[in-house]
Short mmCIF file of C-alpha atoms in Angstrom, two decimals:
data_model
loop_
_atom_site.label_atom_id
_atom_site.label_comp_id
_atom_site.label_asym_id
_atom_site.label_seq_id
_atom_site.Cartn_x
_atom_site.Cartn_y
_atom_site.Cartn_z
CA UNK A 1 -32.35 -33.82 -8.55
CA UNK A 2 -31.43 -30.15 -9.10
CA UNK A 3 -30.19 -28.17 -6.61
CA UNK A 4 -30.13 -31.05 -4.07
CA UNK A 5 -27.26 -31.64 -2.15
CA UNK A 6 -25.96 -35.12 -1.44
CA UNK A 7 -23.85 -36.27 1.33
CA UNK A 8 -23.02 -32.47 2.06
CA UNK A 9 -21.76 -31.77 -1.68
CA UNK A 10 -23.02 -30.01 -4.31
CA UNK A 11 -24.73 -32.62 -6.64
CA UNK A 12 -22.15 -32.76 -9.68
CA UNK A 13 -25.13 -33.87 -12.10
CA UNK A 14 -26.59 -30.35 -11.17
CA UNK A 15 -23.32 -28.09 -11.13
CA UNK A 16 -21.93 -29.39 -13.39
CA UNK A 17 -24.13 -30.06 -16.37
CA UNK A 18 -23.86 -29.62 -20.21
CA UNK A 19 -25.06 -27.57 -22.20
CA UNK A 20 -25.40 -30.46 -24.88
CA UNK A 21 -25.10 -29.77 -28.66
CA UNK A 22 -25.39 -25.87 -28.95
CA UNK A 23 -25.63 -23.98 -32.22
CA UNK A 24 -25.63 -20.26 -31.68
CA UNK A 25 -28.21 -18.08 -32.99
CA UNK A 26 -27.87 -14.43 -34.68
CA UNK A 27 -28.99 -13.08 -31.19
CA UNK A 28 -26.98 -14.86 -28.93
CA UNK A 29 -23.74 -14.66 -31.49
CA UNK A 30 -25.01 -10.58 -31.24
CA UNK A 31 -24.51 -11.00 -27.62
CA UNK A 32 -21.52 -12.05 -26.96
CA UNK A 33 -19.87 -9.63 -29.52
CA UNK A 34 -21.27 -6.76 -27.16
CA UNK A 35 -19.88 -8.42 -24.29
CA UNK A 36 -16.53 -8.26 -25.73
CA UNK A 37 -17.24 -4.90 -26.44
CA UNK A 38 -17.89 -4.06 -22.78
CA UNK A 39 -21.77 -2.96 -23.59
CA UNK A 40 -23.25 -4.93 -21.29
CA UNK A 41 -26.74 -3.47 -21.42
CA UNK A 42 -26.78 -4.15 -25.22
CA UNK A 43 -26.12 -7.47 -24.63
CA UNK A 44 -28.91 -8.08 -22.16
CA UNK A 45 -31.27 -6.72 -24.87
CA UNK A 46 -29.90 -9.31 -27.69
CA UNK A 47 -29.88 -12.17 -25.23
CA UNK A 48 -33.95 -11.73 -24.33
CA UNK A 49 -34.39 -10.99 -27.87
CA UNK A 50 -32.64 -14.55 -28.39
CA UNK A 51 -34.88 -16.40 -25.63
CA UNK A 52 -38.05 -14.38 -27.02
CA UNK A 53 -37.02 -15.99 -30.81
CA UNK A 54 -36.41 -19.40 -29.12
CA UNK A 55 -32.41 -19.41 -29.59
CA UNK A 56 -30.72 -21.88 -27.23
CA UNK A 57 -31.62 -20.71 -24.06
CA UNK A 58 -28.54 -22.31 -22.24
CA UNK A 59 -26.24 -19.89 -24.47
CA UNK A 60 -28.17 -16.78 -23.84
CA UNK A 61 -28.75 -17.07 -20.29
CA UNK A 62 -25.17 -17.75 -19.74
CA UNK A 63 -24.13 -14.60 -21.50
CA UNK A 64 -26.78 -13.01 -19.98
CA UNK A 65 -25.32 -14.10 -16.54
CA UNK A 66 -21.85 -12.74 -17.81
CA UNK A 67 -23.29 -9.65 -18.96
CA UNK A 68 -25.21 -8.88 -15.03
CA UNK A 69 -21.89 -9.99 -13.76
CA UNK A 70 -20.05 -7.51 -15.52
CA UNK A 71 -22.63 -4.79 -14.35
CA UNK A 72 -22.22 -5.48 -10.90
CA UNK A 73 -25.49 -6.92 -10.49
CA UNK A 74 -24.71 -10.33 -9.00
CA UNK A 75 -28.34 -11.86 -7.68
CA UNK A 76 -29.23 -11.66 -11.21
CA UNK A 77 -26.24 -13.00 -12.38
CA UNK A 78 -26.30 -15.74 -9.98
CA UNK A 79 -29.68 -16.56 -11.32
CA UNK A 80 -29.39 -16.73 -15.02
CA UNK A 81 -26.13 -18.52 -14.65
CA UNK A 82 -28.11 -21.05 -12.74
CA UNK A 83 -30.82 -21.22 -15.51
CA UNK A 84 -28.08 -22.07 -17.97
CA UNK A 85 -26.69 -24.70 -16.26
CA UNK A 86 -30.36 -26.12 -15.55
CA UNK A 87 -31.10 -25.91 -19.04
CA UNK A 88 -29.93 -28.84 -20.90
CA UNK A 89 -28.66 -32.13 -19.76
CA UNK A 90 -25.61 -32.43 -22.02
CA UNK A 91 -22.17 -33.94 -21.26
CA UNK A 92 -20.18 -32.08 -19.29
CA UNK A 93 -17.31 -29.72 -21.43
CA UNK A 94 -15.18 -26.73 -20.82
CA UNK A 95 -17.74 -24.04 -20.97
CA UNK A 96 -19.71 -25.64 -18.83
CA UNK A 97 -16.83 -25.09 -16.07
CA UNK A 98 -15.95 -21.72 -17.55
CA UNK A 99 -19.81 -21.33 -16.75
CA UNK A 100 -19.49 -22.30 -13.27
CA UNK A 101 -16.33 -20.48 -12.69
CA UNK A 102 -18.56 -17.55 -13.05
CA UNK A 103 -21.17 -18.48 -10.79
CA UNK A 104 -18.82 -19.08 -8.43
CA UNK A 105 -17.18 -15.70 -8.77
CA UNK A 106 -20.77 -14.06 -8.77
CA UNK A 107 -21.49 -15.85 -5.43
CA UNK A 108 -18.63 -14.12 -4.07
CA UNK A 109 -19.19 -10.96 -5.10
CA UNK A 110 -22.49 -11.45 -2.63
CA UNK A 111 -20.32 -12.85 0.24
CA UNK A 112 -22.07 -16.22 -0.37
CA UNK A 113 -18.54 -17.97 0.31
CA UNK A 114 -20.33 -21.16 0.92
CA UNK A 115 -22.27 -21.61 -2.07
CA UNK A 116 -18.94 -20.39 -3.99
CA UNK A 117 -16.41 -22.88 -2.02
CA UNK A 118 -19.29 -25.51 -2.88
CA UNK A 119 -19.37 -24.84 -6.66
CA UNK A 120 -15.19 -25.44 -6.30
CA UNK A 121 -15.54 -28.75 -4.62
CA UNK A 122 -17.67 -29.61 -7.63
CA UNK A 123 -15.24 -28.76 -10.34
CA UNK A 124 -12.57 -30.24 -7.86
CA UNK A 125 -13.93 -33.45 -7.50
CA UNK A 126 -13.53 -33.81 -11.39
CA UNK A 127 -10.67 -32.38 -12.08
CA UNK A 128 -8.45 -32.82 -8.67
CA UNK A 129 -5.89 -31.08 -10.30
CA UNK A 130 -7.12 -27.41 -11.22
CA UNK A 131 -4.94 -25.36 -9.87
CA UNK A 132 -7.15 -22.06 -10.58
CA UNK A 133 -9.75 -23.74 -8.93
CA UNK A 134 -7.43 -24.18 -5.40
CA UNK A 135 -6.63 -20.68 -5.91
CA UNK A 136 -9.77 -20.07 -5.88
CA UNK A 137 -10.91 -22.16 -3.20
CA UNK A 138 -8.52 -20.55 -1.09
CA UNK A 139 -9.74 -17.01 -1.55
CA UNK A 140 -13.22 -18.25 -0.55
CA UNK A 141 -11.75 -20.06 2.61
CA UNK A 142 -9.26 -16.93 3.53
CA UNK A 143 -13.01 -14.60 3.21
CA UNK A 144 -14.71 -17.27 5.47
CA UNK A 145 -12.02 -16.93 8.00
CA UNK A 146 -10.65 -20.40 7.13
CA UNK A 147 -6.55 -19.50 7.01
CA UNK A 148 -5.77 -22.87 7.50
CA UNK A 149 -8.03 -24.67 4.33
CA UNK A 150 -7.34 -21.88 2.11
CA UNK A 151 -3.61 -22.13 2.78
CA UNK A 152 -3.64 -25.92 1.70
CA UNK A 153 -5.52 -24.98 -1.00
CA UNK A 154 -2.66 -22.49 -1.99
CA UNK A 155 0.59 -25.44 -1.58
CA UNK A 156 -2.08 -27.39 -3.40
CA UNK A 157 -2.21 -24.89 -6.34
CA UNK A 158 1.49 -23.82 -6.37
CA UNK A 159 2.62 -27.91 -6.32
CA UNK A 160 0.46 -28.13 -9.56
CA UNK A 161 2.31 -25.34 -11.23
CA UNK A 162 5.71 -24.32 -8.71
CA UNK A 163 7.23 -22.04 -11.50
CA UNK A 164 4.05 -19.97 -12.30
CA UNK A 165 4.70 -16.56 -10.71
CA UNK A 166 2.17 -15.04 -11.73
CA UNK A 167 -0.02 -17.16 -9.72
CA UNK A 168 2.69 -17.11 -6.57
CA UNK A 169 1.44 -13.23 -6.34
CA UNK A 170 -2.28 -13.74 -6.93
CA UNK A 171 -1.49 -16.01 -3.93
CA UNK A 172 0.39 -13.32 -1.96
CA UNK A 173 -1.94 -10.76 -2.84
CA UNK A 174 -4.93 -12.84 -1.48
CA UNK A 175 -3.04 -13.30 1.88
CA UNK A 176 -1.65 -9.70 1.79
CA UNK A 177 -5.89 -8.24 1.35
CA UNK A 178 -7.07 -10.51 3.94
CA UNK A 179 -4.01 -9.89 6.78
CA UNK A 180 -1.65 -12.08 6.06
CA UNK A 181 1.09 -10.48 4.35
CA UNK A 182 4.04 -11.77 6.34
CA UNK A 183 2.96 -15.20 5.38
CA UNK A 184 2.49 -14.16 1.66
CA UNK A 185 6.21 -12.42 1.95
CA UNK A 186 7.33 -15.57 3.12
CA UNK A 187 6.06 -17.51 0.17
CA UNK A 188 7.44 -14.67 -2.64
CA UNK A 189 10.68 -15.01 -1.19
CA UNK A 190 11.03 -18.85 -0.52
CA UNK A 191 9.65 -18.58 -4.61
CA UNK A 192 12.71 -16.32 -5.83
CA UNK A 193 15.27 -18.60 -3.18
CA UNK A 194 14.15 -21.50 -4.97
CA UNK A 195 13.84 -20.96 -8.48
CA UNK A 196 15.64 -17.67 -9.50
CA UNK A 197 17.94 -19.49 -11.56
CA UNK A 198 14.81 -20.65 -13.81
CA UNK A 199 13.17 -17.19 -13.54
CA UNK A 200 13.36 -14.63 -16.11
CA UNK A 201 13.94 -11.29 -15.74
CA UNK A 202 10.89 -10.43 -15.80
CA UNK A 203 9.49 -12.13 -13.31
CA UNK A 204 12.41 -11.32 -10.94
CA UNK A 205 11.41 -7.95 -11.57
CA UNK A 206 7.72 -9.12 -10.80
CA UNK A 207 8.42 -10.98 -7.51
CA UNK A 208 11.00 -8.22 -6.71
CA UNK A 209 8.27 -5.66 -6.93
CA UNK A 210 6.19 -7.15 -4.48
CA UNK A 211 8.52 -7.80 -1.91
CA UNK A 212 9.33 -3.91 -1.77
CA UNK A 213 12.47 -4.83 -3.33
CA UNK A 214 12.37 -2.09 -5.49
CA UNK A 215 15.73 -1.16 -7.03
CA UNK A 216 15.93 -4.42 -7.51
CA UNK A 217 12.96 -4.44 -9.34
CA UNK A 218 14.27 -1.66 -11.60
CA UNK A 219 17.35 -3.26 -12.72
CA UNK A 220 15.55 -6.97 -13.61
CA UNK A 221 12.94 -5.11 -15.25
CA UNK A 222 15.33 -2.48 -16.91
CA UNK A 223 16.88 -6.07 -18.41
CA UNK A 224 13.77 -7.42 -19.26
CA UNK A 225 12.78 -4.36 -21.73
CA UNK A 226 16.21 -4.68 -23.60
CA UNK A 227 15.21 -8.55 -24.52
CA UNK A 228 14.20 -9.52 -27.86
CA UNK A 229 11.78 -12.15 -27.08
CA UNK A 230 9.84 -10.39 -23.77
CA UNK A 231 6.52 -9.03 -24.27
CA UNK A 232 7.16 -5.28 -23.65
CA UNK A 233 4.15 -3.82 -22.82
CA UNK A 234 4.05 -5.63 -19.10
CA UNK A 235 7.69 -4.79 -18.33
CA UNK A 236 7.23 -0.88 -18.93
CA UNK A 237 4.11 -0.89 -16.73
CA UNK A 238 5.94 -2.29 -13.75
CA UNK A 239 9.07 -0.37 -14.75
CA UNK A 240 7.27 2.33 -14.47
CA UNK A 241 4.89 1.04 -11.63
CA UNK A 242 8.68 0.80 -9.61
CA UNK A 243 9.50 4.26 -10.56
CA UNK A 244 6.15 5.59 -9.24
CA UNK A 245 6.78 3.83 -6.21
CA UNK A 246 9.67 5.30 -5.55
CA UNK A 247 8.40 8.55 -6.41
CA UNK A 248 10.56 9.31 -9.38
CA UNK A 249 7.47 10.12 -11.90
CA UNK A 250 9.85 12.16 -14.33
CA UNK A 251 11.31 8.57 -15.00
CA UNK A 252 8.37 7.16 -15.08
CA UNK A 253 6.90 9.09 -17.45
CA UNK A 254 10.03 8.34 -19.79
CA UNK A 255 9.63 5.25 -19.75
CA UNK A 256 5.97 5.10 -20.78
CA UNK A 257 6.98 7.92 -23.55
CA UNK A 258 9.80 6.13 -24.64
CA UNK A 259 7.66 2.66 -25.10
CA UNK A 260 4.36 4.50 -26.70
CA UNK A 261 6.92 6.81 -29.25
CA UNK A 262 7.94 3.08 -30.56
CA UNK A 263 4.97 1.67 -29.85
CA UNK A 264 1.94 3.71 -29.65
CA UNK A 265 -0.92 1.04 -29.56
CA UNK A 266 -1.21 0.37 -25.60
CA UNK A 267 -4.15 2.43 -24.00
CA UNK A 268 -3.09 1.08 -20.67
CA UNK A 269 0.04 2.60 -21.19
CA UNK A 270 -1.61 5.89 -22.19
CA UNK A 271 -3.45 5.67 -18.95
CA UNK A 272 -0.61 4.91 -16.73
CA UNK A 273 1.22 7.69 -18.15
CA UNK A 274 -1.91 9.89 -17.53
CA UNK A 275 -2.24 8.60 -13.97
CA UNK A 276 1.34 9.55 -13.57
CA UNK A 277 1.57 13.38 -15.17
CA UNK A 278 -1.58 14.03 -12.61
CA UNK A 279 0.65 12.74 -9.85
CA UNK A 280 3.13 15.81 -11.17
CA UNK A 281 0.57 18.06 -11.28
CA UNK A 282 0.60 18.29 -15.29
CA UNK A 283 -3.14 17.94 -15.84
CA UNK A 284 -3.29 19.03 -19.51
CA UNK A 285 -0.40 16.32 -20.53
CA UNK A 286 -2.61 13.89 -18.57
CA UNK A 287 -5.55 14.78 -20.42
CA UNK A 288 -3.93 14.60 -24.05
CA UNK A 289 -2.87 11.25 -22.80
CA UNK A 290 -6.02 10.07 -22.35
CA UNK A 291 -7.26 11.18 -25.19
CA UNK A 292 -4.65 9.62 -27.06
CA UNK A 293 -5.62 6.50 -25.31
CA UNK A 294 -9.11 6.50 -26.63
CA UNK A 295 -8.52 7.32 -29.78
CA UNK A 296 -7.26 3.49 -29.53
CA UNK A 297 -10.50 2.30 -29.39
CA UNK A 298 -9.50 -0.28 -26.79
CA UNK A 299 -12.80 -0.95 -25.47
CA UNK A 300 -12.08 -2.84 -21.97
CA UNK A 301 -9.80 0.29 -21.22
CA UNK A 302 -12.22 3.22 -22.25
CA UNK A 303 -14.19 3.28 -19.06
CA UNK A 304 -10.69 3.81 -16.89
CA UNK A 305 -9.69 6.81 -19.90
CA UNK A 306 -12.80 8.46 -19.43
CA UNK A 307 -13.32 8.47 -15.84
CA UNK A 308 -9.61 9.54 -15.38
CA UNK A 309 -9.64 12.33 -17.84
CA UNK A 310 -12.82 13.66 -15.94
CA UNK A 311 -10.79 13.61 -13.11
CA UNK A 312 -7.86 15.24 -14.64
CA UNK A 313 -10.53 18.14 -15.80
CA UNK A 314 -11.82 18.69 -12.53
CA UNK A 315 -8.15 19.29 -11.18
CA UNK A 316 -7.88 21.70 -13.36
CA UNK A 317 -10.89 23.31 -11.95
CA UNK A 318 -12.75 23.12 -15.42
CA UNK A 319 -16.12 21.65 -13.91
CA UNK A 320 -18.33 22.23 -16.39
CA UNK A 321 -16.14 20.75 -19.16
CA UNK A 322 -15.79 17.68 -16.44
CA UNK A 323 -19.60 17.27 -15.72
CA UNK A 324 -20.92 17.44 -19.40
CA UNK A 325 -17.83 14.16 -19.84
CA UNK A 326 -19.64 12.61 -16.74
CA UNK A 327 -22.63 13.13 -18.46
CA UNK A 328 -21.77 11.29 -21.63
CA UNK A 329 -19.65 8.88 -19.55
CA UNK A 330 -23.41 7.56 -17.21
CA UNK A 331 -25.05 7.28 -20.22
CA UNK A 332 -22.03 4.89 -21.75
CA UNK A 333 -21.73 3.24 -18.01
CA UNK A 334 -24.56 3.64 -15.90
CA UNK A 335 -23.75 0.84 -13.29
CA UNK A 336 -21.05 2.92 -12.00
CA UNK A 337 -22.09 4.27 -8.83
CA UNK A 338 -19.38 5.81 -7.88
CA UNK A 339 -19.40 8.23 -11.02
CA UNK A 340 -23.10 8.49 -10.15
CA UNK A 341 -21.95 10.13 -7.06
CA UNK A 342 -19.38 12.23 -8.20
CA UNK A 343 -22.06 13.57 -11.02
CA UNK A 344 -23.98 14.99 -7.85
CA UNK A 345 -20.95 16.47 -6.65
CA UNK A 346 -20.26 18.35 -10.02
CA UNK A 347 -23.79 19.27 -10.58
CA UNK A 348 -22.78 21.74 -7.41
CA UNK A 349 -19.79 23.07 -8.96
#
């Protein structure tokens, strides 16, 4: 029965199988550490080393389907995630949707919106009420053209959870990218009409932001950072973000200095206050920021650090210092074709 379809669905007995009784070996466990480590092609190399020492081969060839997703390379992602779900015959659980979730997402990376809206149906017809999966569902319907089924999809997700903003503008965004902005305006600001009085300041500042509202913004946000309780590091980033916007970078920059002199353990901070000092044309201070940001050893960020301190170097017209970086940068991030590019570029210089 796998891979059949039945009455037009996606046969939940093969989407949506188990992965049974799994205990992880030292290569898969190896793995997965490198994933969260963002070295991707270490991972691959532990996960064949765990299917060439017989480890559970649903494990490793879901991380190795995580691992191609994460390197761009989505057929092959597509495919192992396939082979882990074909693998074992086990009672459906959570990873097994978390697995699907990113076959789903690696289908739409390849503009297979189809096969993705299919593998949503799936996980829909078991759990009716998944709002991430109507969010979802609605992105593959707005990218297939379908406005109408992806915006039921949305009042779908936003009845399940009416007070989760954060969501509202994933929404908004997804109309917004695919032409529909007004619509998405429409639903931000019926969102703040309706529920401002159970909003915090924060995400006043949030909605605020994305309706262009931005002195607005400022002041909810400008709240938000005095608050005991609020998770700071979001609130100076889209402080900030509001500044930039309005093209006032030397406050900006304050308040990312004023957070990281307090705080100085956010490398997305580092790099937004990079970003910002090359907007002003002060390439060094960007580049001390970035290096200040590695030196974090925040591994998800480092890519964005060292690709934007290149870039800071080559503004300064130091192109040699910039292409021995790129240099060390391919050999840390090869999938990146865009750097691969911009190698050739310097490699003139």
């Amino acid at each position: 029965m796998k891979y059949r379809f039945v009455a037009g669905v996606l046969a939940l007995s093969t989407v949506l199988t188990g992965c049974g009784s799994i205990t992880a070996g030292r290569n898969v466990n190896s793995g997965f550490t490198h994933i969260e480590n963002c070295e991707y092609a270490d991972a691959l190399e532990s996960f064949q080393a765990a299917l060439d020492s017989g480890e559970d081969e649903c494990l490793a060839r879901r991380g190795m389907g995580i691992a191609y997703l994460n390197s761009f390379e989505y057929e092959q992602a597509a495919e192992q995630l396939l082979a882990s779900l074909a693998a074992d015959e086990g009672i459906v659980d959570d990873m097994d949707f978390d697995t699907n979730y990113y076959l789903a997402e690696a289908y739409m990376k390849l503009g297979e919106y189809n096969k993705s809206k299919e593998i949503y149906d799936a996980i829909l017809a078991l759990r009716e009420k998944d709002k991430d999966a109507h969010y979802l569902r609605g992105v593959c319907e707005l990218a297939a053209g379908d406005h109408d089924s992806a915006y039921s999809d949305f009042a779908k997700a936003m009845k399940q959870s009416p007070r989760d903003y954060s969501l509202i503008i994933r929404i908004y965004k997804a109309l917004a990218e695919y032409g529909y902005e007004e619509e998405g305006t429409t639903i931000l600001q019926n969102a703040f009409d309706g529920g401002s009085e159970y909003m915090s300041n924060y995400e006043k500042g949030q909605v605020s932001f994305y309706l262009g509202n931005n002195a607005e913004a400022q002041n909810f946000l400008e709240a938000a950072r005095s608050e005991r309780d609020q998770e700071k590091e979001p609130v100076v980033l889209l402080l900030g973000a509001t500044a930039e916007k309005q093209g006032d970078y030397n406050y900006a920059v304050s308040v990312y200095k004023t957070y990281l002199s307090e705080k100085s353990d956010s490398a997305k901070v580092y790099n937004q206050l990079g970003m910002c000092q090359i907007r002003q044309g002060d390439y060094e201070g960007a580049i001390e920021s970035f290096k200040e940001g590695l030196n974090i050893g925040d591994k998800p960020m480092n890519q964005a650090l060292m690709i934007n301190q290149i870039t800071a170097y080559e503004y300064m017209g130091e192109f040699q210092v910039a292409s021995s970086m790129m240099d060390e940068y391919l050999k840390i991030y090869p999938e990146d074709s865009n750097a691969v590019r911009e190698n050739v570029f310097l490699s003139t210089r």
